[in-house]
Coordinates of N, CA and C in Angstrom, one line a residue:
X1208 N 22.4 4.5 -8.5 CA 22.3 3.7 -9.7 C 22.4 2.2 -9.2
X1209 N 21.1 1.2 -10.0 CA 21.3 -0.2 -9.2 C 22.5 -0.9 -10.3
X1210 N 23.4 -2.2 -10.0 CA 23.8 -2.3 -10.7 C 23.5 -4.2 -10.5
X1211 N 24.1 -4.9 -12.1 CA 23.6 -5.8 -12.0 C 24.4 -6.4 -12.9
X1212 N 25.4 -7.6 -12.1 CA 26.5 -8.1 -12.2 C 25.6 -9.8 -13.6
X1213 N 25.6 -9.4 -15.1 CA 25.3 -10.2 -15.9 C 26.9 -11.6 -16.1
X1214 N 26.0 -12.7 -15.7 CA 27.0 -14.0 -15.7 C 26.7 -15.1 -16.3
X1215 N 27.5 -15.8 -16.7 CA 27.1 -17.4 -17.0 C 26.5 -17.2 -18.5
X1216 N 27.1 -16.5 -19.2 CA 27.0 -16.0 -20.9 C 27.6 -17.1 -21.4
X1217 N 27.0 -17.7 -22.4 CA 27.9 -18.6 -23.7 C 28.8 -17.8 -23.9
X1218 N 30.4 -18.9 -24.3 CA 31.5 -17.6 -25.1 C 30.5 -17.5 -26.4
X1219 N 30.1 -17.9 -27.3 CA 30.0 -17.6 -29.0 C 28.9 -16.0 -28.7
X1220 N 28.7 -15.2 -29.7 CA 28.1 -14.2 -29.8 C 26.7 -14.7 -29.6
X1221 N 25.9 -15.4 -30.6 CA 24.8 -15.6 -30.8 C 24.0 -16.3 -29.6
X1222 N 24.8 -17.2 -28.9 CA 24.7 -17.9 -28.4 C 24.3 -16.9 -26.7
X1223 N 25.0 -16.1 -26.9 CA 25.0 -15.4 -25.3 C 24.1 -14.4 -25.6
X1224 N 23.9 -13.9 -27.3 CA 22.7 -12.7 -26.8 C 21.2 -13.4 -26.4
X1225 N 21.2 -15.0 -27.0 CA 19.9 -15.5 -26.6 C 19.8 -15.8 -25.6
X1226 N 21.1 -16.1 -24.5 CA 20.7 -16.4 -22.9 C 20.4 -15.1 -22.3
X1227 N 21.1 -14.1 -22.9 CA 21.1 -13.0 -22.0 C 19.7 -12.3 -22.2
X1228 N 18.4 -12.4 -23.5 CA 17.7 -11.8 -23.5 C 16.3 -13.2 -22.7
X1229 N 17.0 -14.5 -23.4 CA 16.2 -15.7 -22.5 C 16.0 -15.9 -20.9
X1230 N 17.4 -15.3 -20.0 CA 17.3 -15.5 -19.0 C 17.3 -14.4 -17.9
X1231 N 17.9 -12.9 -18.6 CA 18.2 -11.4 -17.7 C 17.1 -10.5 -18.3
X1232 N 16.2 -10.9 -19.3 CA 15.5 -9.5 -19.5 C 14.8 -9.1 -18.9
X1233 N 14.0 -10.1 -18.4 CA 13.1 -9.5 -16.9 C 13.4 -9.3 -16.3
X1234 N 14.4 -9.6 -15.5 CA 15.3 -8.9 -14.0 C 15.8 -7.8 -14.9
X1235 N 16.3 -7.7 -16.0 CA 16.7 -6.1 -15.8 C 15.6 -5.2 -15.9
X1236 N 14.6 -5.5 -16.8 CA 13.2 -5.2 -17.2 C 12.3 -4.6 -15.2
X1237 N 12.7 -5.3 -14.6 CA 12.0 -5.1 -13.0 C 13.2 -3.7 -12.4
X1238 N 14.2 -4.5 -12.5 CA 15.2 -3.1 -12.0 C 15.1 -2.0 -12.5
X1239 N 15.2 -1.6 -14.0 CA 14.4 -0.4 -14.3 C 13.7 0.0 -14.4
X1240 N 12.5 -0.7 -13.4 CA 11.3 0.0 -12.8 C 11.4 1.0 -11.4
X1241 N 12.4 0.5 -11.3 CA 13.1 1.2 -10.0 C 13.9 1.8 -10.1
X1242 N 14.6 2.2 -11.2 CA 15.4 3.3 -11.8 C 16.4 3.0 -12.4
X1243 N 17.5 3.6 -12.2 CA 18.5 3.6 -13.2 C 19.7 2.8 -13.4
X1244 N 20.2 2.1 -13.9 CA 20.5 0.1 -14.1 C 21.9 0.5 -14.9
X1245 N 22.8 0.2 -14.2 CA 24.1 -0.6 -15.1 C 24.5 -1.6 -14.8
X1246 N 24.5 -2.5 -16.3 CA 24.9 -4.0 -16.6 C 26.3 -3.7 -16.6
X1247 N 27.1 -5.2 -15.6 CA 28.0 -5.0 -15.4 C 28.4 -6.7 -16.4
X1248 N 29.2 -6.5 -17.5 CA 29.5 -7.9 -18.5 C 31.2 -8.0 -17.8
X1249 N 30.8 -9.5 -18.1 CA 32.8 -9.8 -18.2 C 33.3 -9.2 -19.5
X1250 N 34.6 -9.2 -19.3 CA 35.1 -8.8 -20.8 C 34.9 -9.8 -21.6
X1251 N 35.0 -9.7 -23.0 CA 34.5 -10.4 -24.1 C 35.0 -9.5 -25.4
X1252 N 35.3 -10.8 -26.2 CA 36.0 -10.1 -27.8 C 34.7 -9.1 -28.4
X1253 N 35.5 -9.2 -29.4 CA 35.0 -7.8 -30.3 C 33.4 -8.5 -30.8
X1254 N 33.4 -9.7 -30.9 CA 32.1 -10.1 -31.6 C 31.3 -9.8 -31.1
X1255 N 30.9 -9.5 -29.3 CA 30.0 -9.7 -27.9 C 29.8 -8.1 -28.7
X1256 N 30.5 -7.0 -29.4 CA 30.3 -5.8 -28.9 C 29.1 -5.6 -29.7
X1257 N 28.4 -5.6 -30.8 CA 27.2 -5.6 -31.1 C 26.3 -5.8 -30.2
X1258 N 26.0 -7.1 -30.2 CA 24.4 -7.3 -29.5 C 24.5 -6.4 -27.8
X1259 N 25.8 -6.1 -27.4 CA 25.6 -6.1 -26.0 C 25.0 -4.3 -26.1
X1260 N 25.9 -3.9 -27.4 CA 25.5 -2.4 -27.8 C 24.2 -1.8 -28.3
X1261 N 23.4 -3.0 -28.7 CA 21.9 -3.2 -29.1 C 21.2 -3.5 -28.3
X1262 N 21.4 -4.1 -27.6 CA 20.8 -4.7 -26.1 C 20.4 -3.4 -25.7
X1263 N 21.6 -2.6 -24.9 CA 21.5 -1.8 -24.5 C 21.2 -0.6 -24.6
X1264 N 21.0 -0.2 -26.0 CA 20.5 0.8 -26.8 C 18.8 0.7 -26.6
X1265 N 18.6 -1.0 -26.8 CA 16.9 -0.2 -27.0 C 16.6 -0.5 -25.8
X1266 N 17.1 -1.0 -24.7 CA 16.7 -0.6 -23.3 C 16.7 0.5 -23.4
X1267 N 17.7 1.3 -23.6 CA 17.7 2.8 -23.4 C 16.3 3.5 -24.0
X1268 N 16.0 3.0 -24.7 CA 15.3 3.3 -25.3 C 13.3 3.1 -24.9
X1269 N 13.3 2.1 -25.0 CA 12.4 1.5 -24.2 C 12.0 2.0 -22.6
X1270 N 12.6 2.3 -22.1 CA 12.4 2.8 -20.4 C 12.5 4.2 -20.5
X1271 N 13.1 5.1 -21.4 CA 13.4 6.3 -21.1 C 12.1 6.6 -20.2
X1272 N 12.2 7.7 -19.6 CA 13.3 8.4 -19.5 C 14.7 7.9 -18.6
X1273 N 14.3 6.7 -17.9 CA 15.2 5.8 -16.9 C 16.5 5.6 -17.8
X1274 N 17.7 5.5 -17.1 CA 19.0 5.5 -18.1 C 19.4 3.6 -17.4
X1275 N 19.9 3.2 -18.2 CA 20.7 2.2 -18.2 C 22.2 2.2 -19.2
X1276 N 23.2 1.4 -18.8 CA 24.1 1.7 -19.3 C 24.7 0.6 -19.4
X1277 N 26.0 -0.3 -19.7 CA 26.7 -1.2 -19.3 C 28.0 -1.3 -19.8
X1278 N 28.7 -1.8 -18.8 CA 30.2 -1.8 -18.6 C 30.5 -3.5 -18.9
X1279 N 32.0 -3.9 -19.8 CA 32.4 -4.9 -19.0 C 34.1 -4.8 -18.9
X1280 N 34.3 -5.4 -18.1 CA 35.7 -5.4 -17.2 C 35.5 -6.5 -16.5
X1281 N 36.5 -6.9 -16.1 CA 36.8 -7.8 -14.7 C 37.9 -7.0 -13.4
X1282 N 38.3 -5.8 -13.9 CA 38.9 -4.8 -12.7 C 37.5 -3.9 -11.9
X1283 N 37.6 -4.5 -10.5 CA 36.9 -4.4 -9.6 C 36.9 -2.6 -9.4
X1284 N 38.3 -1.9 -9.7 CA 38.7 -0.3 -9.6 C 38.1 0.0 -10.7
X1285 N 37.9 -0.3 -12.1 CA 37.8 0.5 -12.8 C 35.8 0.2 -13.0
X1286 N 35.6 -1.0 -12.6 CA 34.1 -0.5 -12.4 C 33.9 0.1 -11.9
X1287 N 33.7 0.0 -10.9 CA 33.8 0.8 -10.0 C 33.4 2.4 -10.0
X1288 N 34.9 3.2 -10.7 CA 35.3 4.3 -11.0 C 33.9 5.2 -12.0
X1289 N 34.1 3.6 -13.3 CA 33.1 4.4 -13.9 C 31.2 4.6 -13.6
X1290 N 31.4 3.2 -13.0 CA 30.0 3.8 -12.3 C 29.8 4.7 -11.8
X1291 N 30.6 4.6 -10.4 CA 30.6 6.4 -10.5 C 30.0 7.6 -10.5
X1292 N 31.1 7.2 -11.9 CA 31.0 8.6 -13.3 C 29.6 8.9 -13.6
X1293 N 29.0 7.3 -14.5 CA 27.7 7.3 -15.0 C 26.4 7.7 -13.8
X1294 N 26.5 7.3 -12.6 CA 25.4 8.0 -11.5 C 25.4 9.4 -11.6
X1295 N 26.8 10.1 -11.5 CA 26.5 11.4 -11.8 C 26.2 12.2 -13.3
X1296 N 26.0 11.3 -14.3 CA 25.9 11.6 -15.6 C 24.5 11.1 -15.9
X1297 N 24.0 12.5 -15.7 CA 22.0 12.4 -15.8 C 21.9 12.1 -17.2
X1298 N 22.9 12.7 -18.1 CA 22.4 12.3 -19.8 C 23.2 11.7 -20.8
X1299 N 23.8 10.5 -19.9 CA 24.7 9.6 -20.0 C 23.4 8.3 -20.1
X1300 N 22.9 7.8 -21.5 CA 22.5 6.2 -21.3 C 22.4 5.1 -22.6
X1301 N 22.5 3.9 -22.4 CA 22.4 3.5 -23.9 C 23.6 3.1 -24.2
X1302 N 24.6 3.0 -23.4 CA 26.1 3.3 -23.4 C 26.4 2.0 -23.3
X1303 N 27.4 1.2 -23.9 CA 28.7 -0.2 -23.9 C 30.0 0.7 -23.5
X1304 N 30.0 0.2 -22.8 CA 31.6 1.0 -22.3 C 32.6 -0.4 -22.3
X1305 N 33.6 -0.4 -22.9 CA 34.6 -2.1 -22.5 C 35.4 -1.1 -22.1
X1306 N 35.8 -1.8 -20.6 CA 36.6 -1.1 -20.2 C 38.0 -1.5 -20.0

């Protein structure tokens, strides 16, 4: 599973779902041509959990059968861990995990 460390997000909600679809859609859009993609976010309040949960939904959706998924954390172990997880989890995708 490739993974792909998303950075340099506005704090406000609105604000960061427009850089993140203005400035990462293609790069993730190219990576899941190559298969199967988890976005790795910093942590972020409860407002980020929408869009990042939409985001990621209709990727999922849009590439199937390719999975993508995304985590955010700043503990280097617990990404880690769940990545992992998600490489071995074939029908695992579409997923916001805060971890």
């Amino acid at each position: 599973m490739q993974r792909l460390d998303v950075t340099g997000l506005p704090d406000g909600p609105s604000a960061a779902a427009a850089a993140f679809y203005g400035t990462w859609l293609e790069r993730v859009q190219a990576l899941l041509a190559k298969g199967a993609l988890a976005l790795v976010f910093a942590p972020a309040g409860h407002e980020h959990t929408a869009w990042r949960l939409s985001a990621v939904q209709t990727l999922a959706r849009d590439q199937a059968p390719v999975r993508i998924n995304a985590v955010a954390s700043d503990d280097p172990a617990a990404i880690a861990e769940t990545l992992a997880y998600l490489a071995g989890a074939d029908g695992v995708t579409g997923q916001y995990l805060p971890l």
